[in-house]
Coordinates of C-alpha atoms and ligand atoms in Angstrom, one line a residue:
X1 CA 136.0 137.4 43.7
X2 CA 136.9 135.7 40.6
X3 CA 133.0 137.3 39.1
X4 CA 134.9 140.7 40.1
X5 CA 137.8 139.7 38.0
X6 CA 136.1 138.9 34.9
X7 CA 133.7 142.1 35.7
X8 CA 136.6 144.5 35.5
X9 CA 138.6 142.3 32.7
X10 CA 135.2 143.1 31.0
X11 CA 135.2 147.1 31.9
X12 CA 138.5 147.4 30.1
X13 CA 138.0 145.8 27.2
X14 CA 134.8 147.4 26.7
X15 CA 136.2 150.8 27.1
X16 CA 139.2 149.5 25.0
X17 CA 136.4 148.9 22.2
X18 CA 134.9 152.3 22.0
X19 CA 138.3 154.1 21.2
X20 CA 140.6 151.2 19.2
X21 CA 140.2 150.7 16.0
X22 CA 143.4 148.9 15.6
X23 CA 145.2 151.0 12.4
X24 CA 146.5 148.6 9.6
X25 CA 144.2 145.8 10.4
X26 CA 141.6 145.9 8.5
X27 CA 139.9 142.8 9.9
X28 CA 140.1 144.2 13.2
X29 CA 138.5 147.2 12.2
X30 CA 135.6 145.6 10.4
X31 CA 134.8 144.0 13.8
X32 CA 135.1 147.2 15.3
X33 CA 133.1 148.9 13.0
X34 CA 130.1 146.6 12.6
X35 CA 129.7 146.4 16.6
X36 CA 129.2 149.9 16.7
X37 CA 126.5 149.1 14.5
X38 CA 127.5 150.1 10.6
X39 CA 127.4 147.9 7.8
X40 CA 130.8 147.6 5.9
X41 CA 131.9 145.3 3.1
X42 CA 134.0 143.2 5.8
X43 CA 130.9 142.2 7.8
X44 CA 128.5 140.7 5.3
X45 CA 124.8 141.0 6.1
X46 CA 123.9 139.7 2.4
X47 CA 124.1 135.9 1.7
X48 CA 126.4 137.1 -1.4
X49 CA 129.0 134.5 -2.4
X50 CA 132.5 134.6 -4.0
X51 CA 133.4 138.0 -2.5
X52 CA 136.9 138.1 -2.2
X53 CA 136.8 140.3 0.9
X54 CA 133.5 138.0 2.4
X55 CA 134.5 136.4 5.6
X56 CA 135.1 132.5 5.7
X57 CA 133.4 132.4 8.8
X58 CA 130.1 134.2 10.1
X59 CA 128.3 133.7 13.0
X60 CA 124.9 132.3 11.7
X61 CA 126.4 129.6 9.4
X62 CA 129.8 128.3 11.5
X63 CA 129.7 129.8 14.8
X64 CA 125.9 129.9 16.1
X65 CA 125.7 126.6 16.8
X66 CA 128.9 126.2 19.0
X67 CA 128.1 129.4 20.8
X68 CA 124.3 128.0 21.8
X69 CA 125.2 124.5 22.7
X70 CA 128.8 125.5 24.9
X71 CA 128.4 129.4 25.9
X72 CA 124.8 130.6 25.9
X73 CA 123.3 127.7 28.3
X74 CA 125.6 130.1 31.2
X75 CA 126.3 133.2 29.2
X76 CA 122.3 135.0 28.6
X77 CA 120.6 136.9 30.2
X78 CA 119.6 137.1 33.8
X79 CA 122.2 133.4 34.6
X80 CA 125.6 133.2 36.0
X81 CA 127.6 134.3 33.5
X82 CA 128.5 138.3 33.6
X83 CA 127.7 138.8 29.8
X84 CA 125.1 136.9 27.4
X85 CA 126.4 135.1 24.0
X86 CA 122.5 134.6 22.9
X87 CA 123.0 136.8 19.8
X88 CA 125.3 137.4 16.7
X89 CA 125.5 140.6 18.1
X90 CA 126.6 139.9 21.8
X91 CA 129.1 137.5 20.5
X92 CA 130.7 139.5 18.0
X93 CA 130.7 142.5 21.1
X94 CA 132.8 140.3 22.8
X95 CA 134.8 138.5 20.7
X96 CA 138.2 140.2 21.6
X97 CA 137.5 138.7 25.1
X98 CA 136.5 135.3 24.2
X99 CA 139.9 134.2 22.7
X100 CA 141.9 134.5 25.7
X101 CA 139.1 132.1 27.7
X102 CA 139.2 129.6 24.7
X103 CA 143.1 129.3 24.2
X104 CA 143.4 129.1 27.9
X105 CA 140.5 126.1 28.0
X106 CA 138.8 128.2 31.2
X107 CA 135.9 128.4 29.4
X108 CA 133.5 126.4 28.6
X109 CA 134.3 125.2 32.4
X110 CA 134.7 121.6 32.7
X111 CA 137.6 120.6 35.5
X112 CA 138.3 117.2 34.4
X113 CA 141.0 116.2 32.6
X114 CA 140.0 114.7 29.2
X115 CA 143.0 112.6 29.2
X116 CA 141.7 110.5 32.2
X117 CA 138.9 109.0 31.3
X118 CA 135.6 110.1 29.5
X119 CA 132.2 110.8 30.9
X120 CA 128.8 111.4 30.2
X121 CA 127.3 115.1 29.8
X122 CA 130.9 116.2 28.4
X123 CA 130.9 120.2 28.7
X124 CA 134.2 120.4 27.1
X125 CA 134.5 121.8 23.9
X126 CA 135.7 119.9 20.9
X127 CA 138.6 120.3 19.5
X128 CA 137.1 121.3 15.7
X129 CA 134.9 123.8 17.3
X130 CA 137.7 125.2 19.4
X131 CA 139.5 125.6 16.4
X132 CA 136.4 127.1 14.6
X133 CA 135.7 129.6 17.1
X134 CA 139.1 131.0 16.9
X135 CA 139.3 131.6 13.4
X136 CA 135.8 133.0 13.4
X137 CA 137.5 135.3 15.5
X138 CA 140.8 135.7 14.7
X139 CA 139.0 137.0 11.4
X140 CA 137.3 139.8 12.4
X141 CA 133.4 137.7 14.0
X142 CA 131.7 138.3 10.7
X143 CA 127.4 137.9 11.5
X144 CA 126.3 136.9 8.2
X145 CA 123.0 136.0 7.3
X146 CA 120.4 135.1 9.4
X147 CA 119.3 133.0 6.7
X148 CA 122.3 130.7 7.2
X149 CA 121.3 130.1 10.9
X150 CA 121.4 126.7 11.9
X151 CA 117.8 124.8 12.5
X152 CA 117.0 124.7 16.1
X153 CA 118.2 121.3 17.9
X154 CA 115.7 118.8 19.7
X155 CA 114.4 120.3 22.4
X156 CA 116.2 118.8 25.8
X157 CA 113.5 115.8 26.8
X158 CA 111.4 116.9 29.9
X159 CA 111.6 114.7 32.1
X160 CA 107.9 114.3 35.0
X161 CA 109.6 114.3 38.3
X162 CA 108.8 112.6 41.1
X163 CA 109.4 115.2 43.8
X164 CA 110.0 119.3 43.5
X165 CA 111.2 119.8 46.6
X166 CA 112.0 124.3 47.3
X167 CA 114.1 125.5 50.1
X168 CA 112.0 125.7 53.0
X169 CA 112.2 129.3 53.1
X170 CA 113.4 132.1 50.8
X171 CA 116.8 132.6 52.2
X172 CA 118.9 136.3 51.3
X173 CA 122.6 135.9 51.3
X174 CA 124.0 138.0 54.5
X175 CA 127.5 137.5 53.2
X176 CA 129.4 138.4 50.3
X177 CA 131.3 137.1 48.0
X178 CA 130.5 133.9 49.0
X179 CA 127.6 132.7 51.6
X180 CA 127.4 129.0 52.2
X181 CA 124.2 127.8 53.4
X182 CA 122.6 124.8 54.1
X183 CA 118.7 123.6 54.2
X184 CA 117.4 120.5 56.0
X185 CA 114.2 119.2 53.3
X186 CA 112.4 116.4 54.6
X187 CA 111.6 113.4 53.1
X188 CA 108.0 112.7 52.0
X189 CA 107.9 109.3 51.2
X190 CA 106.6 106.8 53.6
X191 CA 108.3 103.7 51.6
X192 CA 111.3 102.9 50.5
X193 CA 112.2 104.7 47.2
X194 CA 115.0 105.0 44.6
X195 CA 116.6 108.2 43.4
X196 CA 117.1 107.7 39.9
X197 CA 116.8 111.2 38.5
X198 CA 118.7 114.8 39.9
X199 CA 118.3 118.4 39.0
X200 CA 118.5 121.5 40.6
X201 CA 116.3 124.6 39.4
X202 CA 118.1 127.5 40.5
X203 CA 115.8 130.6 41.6
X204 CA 118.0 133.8 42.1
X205 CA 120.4 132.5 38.8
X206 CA 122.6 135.3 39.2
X207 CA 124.3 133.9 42.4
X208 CA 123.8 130.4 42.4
X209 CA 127.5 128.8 42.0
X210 CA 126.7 125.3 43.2
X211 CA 124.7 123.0 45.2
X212 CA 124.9 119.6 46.9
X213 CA 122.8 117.7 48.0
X214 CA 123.6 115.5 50.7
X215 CA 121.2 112.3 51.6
X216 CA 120.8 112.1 55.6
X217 CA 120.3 108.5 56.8
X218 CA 116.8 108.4 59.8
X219 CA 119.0 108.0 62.6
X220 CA 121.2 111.3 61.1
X221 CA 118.5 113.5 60.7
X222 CA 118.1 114.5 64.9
X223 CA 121.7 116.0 64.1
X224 CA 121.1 118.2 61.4
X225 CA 117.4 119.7 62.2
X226 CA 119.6 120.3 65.5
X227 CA 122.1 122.3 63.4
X228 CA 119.4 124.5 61.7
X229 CA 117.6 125.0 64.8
X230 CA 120.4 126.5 66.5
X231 CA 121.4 128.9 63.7
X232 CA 119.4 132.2 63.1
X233 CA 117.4 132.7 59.8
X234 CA 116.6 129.9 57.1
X235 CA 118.9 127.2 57.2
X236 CA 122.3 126.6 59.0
X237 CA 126.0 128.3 57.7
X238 CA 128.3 125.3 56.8
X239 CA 131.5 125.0 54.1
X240 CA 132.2 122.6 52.2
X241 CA 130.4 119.5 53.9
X242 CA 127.1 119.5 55.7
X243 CA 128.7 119.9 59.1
X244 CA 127.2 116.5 61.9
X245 CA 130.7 115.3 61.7
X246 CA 131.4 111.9 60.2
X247 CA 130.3 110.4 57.4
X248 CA 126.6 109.0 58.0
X249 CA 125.8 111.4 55.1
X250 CA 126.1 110.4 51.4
X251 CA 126.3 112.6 48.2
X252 CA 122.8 112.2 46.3
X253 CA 124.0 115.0 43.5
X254 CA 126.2 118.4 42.7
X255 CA 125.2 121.0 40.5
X256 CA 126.6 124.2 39.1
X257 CA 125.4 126.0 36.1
X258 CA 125.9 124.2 33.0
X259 CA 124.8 120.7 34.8
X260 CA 121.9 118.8 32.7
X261 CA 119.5 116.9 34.7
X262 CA 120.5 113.4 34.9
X263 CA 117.9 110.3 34.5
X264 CA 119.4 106.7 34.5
X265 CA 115.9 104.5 35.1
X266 CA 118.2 101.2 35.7
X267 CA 119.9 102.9 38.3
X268 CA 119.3 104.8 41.5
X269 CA 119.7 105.4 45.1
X270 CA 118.2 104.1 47.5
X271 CA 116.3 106.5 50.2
X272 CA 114.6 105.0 53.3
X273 CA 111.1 106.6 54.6
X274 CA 112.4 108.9 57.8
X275 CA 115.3 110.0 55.9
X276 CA 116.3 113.8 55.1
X277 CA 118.3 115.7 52.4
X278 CA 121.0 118.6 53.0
X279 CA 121.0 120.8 50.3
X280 CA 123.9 122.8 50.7
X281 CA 123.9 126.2 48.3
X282 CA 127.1 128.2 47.8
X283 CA 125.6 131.9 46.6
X284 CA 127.7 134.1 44.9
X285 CA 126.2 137.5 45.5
X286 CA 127.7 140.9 44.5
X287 CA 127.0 142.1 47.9
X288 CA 124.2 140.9 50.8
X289 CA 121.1 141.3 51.5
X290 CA 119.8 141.1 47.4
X291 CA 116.5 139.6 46.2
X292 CA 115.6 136.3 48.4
X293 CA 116.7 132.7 46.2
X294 CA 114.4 129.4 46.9
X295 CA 116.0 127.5 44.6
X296 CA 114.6 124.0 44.5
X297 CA 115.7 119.9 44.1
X298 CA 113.5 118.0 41.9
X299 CA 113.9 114.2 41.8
X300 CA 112.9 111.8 40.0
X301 CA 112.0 108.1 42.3
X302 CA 111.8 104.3 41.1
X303 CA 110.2 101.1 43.6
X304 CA 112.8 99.6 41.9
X305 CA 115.9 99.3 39.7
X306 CA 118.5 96.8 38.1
X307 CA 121.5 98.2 39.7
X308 CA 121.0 99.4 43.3
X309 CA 123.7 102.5 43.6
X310 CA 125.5 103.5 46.8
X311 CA 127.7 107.0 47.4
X312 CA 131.1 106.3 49.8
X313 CA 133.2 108.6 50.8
X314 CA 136.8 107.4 49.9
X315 CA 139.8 109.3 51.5
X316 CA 142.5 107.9 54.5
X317 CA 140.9 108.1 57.7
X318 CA 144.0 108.8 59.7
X319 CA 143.7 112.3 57.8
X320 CA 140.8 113.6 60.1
X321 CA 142.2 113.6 63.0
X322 CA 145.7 114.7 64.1
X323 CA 148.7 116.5 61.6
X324 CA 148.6 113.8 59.1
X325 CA 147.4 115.7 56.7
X326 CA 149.2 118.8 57.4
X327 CA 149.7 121.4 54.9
X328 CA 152.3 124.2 56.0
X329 CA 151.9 127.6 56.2
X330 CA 153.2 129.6 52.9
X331 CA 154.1 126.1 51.2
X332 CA 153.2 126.3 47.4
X333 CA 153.1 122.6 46.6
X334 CA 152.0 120.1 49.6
X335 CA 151.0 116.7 48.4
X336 CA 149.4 113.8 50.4
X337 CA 148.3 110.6 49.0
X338 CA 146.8 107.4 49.7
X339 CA 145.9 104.1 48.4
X340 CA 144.0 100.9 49.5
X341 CA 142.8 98.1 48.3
X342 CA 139.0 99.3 48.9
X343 CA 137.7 95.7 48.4
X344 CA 139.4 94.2 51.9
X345 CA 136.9 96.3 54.1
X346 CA 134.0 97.2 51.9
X347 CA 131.6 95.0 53.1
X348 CA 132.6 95.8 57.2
X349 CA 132.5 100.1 56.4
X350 CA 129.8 100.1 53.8
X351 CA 127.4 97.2 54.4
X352 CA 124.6 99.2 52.9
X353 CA 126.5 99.2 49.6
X354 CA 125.9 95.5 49.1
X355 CA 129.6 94.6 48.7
X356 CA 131.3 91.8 51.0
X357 CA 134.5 92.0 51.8
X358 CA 136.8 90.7 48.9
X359 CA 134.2 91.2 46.3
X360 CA 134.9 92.9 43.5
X361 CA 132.9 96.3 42.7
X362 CA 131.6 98.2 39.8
X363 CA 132.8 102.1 40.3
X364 CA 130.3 104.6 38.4
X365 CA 130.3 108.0 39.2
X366 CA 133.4 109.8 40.7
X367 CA 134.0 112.9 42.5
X368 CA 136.9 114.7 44.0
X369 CA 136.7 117.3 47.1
X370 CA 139.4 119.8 48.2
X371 CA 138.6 123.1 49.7
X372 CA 139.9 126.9 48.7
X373 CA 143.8 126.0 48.6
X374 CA 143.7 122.9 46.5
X375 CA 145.5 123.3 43.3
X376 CA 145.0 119.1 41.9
X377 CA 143.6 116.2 42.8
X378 CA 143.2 112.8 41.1
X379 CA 141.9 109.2 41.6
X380 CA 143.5 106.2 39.7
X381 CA 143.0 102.7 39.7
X382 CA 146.5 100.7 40.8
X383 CA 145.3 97.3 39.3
X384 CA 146.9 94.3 40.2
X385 CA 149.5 93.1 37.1
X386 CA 147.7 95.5 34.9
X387 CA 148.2 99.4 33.4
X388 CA 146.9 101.7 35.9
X389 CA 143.6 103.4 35.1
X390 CA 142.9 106.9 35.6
X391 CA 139.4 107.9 36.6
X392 CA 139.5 111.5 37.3
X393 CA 141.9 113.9 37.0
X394 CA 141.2 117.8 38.3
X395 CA 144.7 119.4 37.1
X396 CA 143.1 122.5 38.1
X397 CA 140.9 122.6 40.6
X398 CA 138.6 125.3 41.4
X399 CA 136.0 124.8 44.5
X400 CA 133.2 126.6 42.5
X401 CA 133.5 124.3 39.6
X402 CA 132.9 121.0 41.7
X403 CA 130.8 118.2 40.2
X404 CA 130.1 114.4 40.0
X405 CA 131.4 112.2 36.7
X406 CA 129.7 109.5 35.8
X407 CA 132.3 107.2 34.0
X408 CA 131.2 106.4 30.5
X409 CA 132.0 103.3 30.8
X410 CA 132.0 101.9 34.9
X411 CA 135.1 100.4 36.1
X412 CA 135.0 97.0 38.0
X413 CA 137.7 97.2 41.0
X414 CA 139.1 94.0 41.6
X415 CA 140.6 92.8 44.5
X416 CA 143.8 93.6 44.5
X417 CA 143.5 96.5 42.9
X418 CA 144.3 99.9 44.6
X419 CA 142.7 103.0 44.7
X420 CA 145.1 106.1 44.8
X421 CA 143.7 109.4 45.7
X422 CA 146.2 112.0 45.5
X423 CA 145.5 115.6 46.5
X424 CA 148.2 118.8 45.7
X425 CA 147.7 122.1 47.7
X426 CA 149.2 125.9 47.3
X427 CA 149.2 127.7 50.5
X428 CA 151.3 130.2 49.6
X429 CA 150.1 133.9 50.8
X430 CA 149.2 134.4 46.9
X431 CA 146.8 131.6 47.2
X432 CA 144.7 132.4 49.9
X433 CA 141.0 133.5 50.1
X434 CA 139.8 136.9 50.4
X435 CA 137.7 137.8 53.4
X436 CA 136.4 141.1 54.4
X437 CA 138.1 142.6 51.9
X438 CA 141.9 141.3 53.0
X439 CA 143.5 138.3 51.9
X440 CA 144.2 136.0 54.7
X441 CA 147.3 135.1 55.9
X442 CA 148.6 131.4 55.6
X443 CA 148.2 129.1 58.6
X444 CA 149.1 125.7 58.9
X445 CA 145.9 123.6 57.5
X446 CA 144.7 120.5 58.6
X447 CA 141.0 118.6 58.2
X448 CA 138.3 120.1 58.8
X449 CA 134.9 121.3 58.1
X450 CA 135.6 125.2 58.0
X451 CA 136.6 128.0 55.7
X452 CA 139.9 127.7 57.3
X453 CA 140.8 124.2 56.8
X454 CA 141.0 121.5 54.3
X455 CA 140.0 118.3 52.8
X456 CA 141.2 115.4 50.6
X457 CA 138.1 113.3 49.3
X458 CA 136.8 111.4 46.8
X459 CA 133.1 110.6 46.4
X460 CA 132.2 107.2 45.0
X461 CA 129.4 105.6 43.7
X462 CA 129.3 102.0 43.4
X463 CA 127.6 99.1 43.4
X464 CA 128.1 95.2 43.6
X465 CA 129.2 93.8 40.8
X466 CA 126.2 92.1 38.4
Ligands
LIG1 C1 128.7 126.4 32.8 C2 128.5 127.8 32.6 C3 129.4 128.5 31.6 C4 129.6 128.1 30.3 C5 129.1 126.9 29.6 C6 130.5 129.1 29.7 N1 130.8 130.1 30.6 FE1 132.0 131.7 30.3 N2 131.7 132.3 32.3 C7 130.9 131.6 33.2 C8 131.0 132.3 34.5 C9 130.2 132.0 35.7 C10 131.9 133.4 34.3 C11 132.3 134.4 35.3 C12 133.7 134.0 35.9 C13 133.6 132.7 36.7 O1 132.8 132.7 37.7 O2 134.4 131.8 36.5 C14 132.3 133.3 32.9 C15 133.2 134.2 32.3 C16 133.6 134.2 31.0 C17 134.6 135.1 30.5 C18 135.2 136.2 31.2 C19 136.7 136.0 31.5 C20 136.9 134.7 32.3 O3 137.6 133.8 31.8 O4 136.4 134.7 33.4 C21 134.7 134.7 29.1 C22 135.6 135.4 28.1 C23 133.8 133.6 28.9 N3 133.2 133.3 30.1 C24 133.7 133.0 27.7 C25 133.0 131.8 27.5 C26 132.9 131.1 26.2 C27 133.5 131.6 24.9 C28 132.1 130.0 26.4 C29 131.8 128.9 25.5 C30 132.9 128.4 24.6 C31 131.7 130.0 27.8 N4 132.3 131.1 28.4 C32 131.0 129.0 28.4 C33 130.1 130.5 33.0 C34 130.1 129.8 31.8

């Protein structure tokens, strides 16, 4: 839906391009002009200097760089994004359109709230080259000179992985906009391993939005070949979590485009032999039926490692079941919250994670979970006599943008200390999910696994304090 948006958004300013030539503004015309191809005094091609009417910013010398390292990794050709950025060219084509995007902070997307806290792999885009970007603009997206191009970065470090693990089968979305689908891989290692690298290499890029994959403990994984075996075709449907009920599955990794593979050799997860992996795709496709995806999870394993890692769920259990968490029909702000001091029952939920009860714990990565309806959601750290500490903040959260942050630098949770998780939702009739062409109409929502209902979570990874 939103792809549609940005599809037609994209249609009309196209078509507005080939017939405006703004009168009176003679930057605006130059940029004009020199997309349909001409050369004019506005839109230098020459490395000449000290021309009065010589932009202050071109592409190759002040914008090329920003462009490659924040737009082009989505926006080129044959990815995610409906338009490519690659060239002077494309990016002065689209200039007009870019601004709005930029001012609004929608684009690059990176949901969390730099006022929270700070993580590693940062999409966000700097405030300089924020700045930079408009002006370029703003003053007509001169190209300059290719000689004034920027030398190439360092190549991204490969990294050998362990494990390249495809889809089981090609699978073709049958629905549109959105098919969720999710694949049981088995796990081929016969000892006990860590999981201390994660990517995702997309096949069909056009439509994959995101992927999770979800770590299935040996005594789990009866329950979810049972799911795919009694579901037609590659794979099983499922929304938002992996379906079994409960919470015997852990996160191993999210990705969406724009994600960088991650590698941390001191710390990993630890996967028993027996054990299986959900990897749970959310296409994107224009319509169903298109060209087949086998998009695959590669993983990079350890024997061992310094800091053993563990993923728990963290939410209020009382929401699951019952109207505790009940969000009203055509209400535009529900909130629910909750907060515990995680440390008191650690070690009785979680024994895996290492952590006896009243031990303190070190908090590395965090994640948040709503579904379709969610409008915010945060997790802060209530610490006993101390300022509060906020570890993510969504104030806008968008289900196709969801992701892991790993803290840059890992809070310890004392005991004492409370974890708040706090979850806003709109379910208003403007904010509910198209399907078959209609928007629904709102229904009271409570927990669940479906389309149709919510959730309030937040994904932890932890480990004992060392
Ligand atoms: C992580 C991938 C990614 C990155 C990085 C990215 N985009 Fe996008 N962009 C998209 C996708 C996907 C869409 C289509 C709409 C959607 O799904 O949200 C889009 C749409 C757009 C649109 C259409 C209008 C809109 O807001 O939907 C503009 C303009 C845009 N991007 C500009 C930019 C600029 C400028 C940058 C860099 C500063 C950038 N994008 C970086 C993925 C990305």
């Amino acid at each position: 839906m939103i792809r549609r948006l940005a599809l037609a958004v994209l249609g009309v300013f196209v078509l507005g391009c080939q017939n405006s030539a703004p009168a009176g503004d003679e930057e605006g015309a130059s940029a004009a002009d020199s997309s349909g191809g001409d050369t004019t005094a506005n839109a230098p091609t020459s490395g000449t200097t000290g021309d009065a009417s010589e932009a202050r910013y071109t592409y190759y010398r002040d914008t090329k760089a920003i462009l490659d390292k924040h737009c082009a990794i989505c926006h080129r050709p044959g990815d995610v994004a409906p338009f490519s950025l690659e060239t002077g060219e494309e990016a002065q084509m689209f200039a007009g359109l870019l601004a709005p995007a930029i001012e609004a902070g929608t684009m690059p997307p990176w949901p969390p709230s730099s006022e929270c806290n700070s993580y590693e792999h940062d999409r966000s885009l700097p405030a300089a080259d924020r700045e930079l970007l408009l002006a370029w603009i703003d003053e007509g997206a001169a190209i300059g000179d290719p000689a004034d191009a920027p030398p190439a970065g360092p190549a991204a470090p490969t990294i050998a992985w362990d494990l390249d693990m495809p889809l089981p089968e090609p699978y073709a979305a049958t629905a549109a906009p959105d098919d969720y689908r999710c694949f049981v891989l088995d796990w081929p290692e016969d000892q006990l391993k860590y999981v201390i690298g994660f990517d995702v290499a997309p096949d069909v890029r056009p439509i994959v939005h995101h992927a999770i994959a979800f770590l299935i403990p040996p005594s789990g994984v009866p329950t979810y070949k049972n799911l795919d075996a009694a579901d037609d075709g590659p794979g099983y449907s499922c929304f938002g979590s992996p379906g079994g009920g409960g919470f015997s599955q852990q996160w191993l990794g999210a990705w969406a485009p724009g994600t960088q593979p991650s590698l941390d050799e001191k710390r990993g997860i630890p996967v028993q032999p027996g054990s299986a992996i959900v990897l749970q795709m959310h296409y994107h496709p224009m319509a169903a039926g298109g060209p087949a995806d086998q998009t695959r999870l590669k993983l990079k394993l350890a024997d061992s490692v310094e800091v053993p890692l563990h993923v728990i769920p963290f939410t209020n259990p009382n929401w699951l079941s019952g109207d505790t968490m009940k969000i009203p029909a055509g209400e535009p702000r529900t909130v629910h919250e909750f907060e515990v001091d995680l440390t008191g029952f650690l070690g009785d939920f979680f024994p895996q994670a290492g952590v006896k009860n009243g031990e303190p714990f070190v908090l590395h990565d965090v994640s948040l979970h709503m579904h379709t309806r969610g409008r915010r959601a945060s997790l802060e750290l209530d610490r006993a006599g101390a300022d509060d500490v906020c570890a993510l903040y969504i104030p806008d959260w968008d289900f196709s943008w969801q992701g892991g942050y790993k803290l840059r630098e890992p809070l310890t949770v004392q005991p004492g200390d409370r974890l708040r998780l706090t979850c806003e939702w709109d379910n208003s009739a403007a904010n509910q999910p198209i399907e078959g062409g209609v928007q629904v109409d709102p229904v009271d929502l409570f927990w669940g696994e479906g389309t149709g209902d919510e959730m309030c979570l937040s994904i932890l990874t932890i480990s004992p304090v060392h």
